[in-house]
CSV table of C-alpha atoms and ligand atoms in Angstrom, one decimal:
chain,number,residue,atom,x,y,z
A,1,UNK,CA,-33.1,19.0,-69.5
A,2,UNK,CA,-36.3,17.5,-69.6
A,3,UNK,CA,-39.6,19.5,-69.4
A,4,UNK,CA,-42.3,19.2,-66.9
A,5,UNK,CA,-44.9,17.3,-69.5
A,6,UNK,CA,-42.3,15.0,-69.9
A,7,UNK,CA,-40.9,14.3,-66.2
A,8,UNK,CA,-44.8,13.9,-65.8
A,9,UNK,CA,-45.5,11.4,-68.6
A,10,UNK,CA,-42.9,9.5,-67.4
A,11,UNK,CA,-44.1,9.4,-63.9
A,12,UNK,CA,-47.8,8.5,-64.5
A,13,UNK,CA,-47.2,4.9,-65.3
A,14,UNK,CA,-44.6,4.3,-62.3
A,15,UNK,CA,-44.1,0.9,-60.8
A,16,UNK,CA,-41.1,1.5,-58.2
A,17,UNK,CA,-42.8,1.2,-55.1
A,18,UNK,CA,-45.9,-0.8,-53.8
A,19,UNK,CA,-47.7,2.2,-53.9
A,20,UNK,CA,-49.2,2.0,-56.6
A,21,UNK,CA,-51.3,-0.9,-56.4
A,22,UNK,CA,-53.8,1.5,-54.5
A,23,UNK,CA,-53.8,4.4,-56.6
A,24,UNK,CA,-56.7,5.9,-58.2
A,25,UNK,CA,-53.7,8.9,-59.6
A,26,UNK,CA,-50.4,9.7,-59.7
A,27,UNK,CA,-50.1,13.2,-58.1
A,28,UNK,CA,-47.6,14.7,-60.5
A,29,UNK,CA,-47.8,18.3,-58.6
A,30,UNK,CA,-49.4,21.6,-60.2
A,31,UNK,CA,-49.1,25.2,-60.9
A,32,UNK,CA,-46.8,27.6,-62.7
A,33,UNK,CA,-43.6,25.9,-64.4
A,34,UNK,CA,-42.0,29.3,-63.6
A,35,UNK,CA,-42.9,29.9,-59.9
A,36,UNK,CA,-40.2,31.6,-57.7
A,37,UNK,CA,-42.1,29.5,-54.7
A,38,UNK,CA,-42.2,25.6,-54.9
A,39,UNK,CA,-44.3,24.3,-52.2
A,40,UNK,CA,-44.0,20.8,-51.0
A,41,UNK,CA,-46.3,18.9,-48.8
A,42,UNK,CA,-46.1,15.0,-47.8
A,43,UNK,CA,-48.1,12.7,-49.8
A,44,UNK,CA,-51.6,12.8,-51.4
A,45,UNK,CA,-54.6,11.8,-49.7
A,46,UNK,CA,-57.9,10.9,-50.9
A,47,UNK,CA,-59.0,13.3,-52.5
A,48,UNK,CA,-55.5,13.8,-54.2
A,49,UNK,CA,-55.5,10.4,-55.5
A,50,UNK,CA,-59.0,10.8,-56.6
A,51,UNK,CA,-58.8,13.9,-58.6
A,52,UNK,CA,-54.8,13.8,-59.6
A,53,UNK,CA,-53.9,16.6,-58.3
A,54,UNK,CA,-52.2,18.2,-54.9
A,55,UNK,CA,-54.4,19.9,-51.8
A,56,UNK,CA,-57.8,19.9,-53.1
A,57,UNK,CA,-59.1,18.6,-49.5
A,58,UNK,CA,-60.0,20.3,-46.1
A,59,UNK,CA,-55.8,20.9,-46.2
A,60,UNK,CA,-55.9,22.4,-49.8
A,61,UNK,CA,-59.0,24.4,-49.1
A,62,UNK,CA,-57.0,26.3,-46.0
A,63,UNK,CA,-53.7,26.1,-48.0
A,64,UNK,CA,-55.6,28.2,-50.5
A,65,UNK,CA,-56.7,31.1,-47.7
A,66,UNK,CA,-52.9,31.3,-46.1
A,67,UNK,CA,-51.3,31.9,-49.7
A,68,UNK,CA,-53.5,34.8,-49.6
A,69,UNK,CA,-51.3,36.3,-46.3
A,70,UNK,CA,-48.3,35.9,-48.6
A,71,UNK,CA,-50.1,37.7,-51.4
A,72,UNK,CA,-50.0,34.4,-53.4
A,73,UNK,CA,-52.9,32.7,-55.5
A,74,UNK,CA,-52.4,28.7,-56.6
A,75,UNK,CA,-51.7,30.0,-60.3
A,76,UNK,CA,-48.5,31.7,-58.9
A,77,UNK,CA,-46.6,28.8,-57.2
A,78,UNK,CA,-45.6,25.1,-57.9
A,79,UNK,CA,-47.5,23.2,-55.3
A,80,UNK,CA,-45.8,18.9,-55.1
A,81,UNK,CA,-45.5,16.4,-52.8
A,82,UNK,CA,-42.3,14.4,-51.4
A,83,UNK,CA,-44.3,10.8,-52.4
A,84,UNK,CA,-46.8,10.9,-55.4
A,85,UNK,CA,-48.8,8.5,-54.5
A,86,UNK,CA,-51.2,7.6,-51.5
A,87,UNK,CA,-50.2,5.9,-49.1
A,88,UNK,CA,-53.1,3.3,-47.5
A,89,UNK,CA,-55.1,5.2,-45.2
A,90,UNK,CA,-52.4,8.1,-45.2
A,91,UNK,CA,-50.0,6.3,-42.8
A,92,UNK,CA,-46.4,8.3,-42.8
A,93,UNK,CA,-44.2,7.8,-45.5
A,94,UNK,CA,-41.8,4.9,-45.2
A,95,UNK,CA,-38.6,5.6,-45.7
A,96,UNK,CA,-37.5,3.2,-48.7
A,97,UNK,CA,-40.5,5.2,-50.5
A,98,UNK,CA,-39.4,8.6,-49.8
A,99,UNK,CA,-36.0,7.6,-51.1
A,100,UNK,CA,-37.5,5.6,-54.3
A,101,UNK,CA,-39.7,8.4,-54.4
A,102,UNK,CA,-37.4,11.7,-54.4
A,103,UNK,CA,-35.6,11.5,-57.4
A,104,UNK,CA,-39.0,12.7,-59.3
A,105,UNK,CA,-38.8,15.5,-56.9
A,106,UNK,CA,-35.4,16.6,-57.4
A,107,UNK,CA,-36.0,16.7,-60.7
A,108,UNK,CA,-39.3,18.7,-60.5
A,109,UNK,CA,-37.0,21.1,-58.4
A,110,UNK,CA,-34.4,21.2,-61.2
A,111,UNK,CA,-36.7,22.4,-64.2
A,112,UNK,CA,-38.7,24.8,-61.9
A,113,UNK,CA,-35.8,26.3,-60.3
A,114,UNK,CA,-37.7,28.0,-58.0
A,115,UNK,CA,-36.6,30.9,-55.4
A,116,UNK,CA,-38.0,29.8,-52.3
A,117,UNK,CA,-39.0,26.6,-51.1
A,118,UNK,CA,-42.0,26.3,-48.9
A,119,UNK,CA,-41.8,23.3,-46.8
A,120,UNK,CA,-44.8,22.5,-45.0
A,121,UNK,CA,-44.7,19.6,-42.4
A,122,UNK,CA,-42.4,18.0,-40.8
A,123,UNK,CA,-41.7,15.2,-43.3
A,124,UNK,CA,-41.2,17.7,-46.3
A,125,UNK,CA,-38.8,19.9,-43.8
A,126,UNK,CA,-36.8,16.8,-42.9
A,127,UNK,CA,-36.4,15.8,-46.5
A,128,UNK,CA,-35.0,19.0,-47.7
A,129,UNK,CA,-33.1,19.8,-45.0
A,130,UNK,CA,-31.5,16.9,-44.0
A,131,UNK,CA,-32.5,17.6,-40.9
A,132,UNK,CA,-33.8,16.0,-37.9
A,133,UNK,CA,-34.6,19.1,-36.1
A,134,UNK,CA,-38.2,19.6,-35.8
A,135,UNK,CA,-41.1,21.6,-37.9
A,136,UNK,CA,-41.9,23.3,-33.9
A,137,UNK,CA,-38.2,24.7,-34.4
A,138,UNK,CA,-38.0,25.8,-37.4
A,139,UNK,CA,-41.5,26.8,-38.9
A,140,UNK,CA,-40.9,30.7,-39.5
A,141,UNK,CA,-37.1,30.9,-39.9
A,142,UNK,CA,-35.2,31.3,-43.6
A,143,UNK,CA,-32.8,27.9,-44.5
A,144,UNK,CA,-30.5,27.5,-47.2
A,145,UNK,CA,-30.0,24.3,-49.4
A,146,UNK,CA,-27.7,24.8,-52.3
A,147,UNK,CA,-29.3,27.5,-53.9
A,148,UNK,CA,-32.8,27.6,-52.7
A,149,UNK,CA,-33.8,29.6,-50.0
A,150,UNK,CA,-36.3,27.3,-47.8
A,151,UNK,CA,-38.7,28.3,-45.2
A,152,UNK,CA,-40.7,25.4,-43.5
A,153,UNK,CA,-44.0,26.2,-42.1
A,154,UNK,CA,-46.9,24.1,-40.6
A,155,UNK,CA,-48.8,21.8,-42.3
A,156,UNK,CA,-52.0,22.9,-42.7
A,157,UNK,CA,-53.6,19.7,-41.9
A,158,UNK,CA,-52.4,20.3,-38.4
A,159,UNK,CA,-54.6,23.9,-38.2
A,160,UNK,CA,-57.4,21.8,-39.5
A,161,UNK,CA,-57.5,19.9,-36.0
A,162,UNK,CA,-55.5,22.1,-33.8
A,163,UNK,CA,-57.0,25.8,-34.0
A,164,UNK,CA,-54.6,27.2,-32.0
A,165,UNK,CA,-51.6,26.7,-34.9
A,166,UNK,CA,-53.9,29.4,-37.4
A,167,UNK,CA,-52.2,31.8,-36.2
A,168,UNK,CA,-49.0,31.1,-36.0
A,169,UNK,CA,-49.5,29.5,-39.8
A,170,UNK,CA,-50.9,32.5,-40.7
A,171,UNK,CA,-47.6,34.7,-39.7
A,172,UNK,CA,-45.7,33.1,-41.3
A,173,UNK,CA,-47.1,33.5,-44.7
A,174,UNK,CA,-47.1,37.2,-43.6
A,175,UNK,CA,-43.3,36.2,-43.5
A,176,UNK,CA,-43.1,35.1,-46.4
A,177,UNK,CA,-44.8,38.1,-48.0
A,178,UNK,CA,-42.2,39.8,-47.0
A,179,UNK,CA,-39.4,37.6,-48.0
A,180,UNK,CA,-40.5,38.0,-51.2
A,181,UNK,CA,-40.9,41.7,-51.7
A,182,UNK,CA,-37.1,42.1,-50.2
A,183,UNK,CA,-35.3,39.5,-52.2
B,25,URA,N1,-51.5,16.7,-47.6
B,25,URA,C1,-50.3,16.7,-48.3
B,25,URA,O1,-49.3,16.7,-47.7
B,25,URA,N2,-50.4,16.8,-49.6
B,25,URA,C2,-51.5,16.8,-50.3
B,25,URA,O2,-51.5,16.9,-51.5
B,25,URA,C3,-52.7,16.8,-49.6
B,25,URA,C4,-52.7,16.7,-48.2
């Protein structure tokens, strides 16, 4: 199997989508190779593509407080995206991306071989799901894919504008606190 350095290398100079005529980075993903909790978000935005690296804006700054509730820091987990490039003025993912996209992220998912899976959004829930039922549905509740254990929560984009989600977001990392000291 490959290694993370190597899926990496491989990935910084893709050309399989149009995306990356307007990227400043590829946004490979970061963290611990060995994290029991792969978290997953959408795509990178502008600071992302700026600096290379996954949640580092107004999102990543909030992600950072409500790994806390779960007892997490950043150095613990694997934090990726389901694209790995920006997409012009973060419009949704289109669909032929996400599916020229995903192999990198199945293969991310391979080496780590995390526990859990922390979807966050409904884009990253739909994707590893296979779902179409929502992120209002099923943020909070323990899925199964194979042998991950997945728990979809908010993105934290959304508490950025809508206050009111901050607390719900914020149970559910108590959640998944306790998923992970009983399993
Ligand atoms: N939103 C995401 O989904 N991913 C990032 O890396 C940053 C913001």
């Amino acid at each position: 199997m490959m290694t993370l350095d190597e899926l990496k290398n491989d990935i910084a100079t893709c050309h399989k989508c149009p995306l990356w005529e307007g990227r400043t980075n590829v946004v490979f993903g970061v963290g611990n190779p060995d994290a029991r909790v792969l978290i997953i978000g959408e795509a990178p935005g502008k600071n992302e593509d700026l600096q290379g690296e996954p949640f580092v804006g107004a999102a990543g700054q909030y992600l950072n407080e409500l790994l806390a509730f779960a007892g997490l820091e950043r150095k613990d987990v694997f934090i990726a995206n389901v694209l790995k490039c920006r997409p012009p003025n973060n419009r949704d993912p289109l669909p032929e991306e996400i599916e020229t996209c995903s192999p990198y992220l199945r293969e991310q998912t391979r080496i780590i071989n995390p526990e859990f899976i922390v979807t966050l959004g409904n884009f990253s829930t739909k994707f590893i799901l296979k779902t179409e039922v929502g992120i209002t549905r099923l943020h909070g509740t323990l899925q199964q894919t194979g042998r991950f254990k997945v728990f979809p929560i908010f993105h934290p984009a959304a508490a950025i504008y809508d206050r009111s989600k901050r607390e719900v977001m914020e149970q559910d990392f108590r959640t998944l606190r306790r998923l992970l000291e009983s399993q």
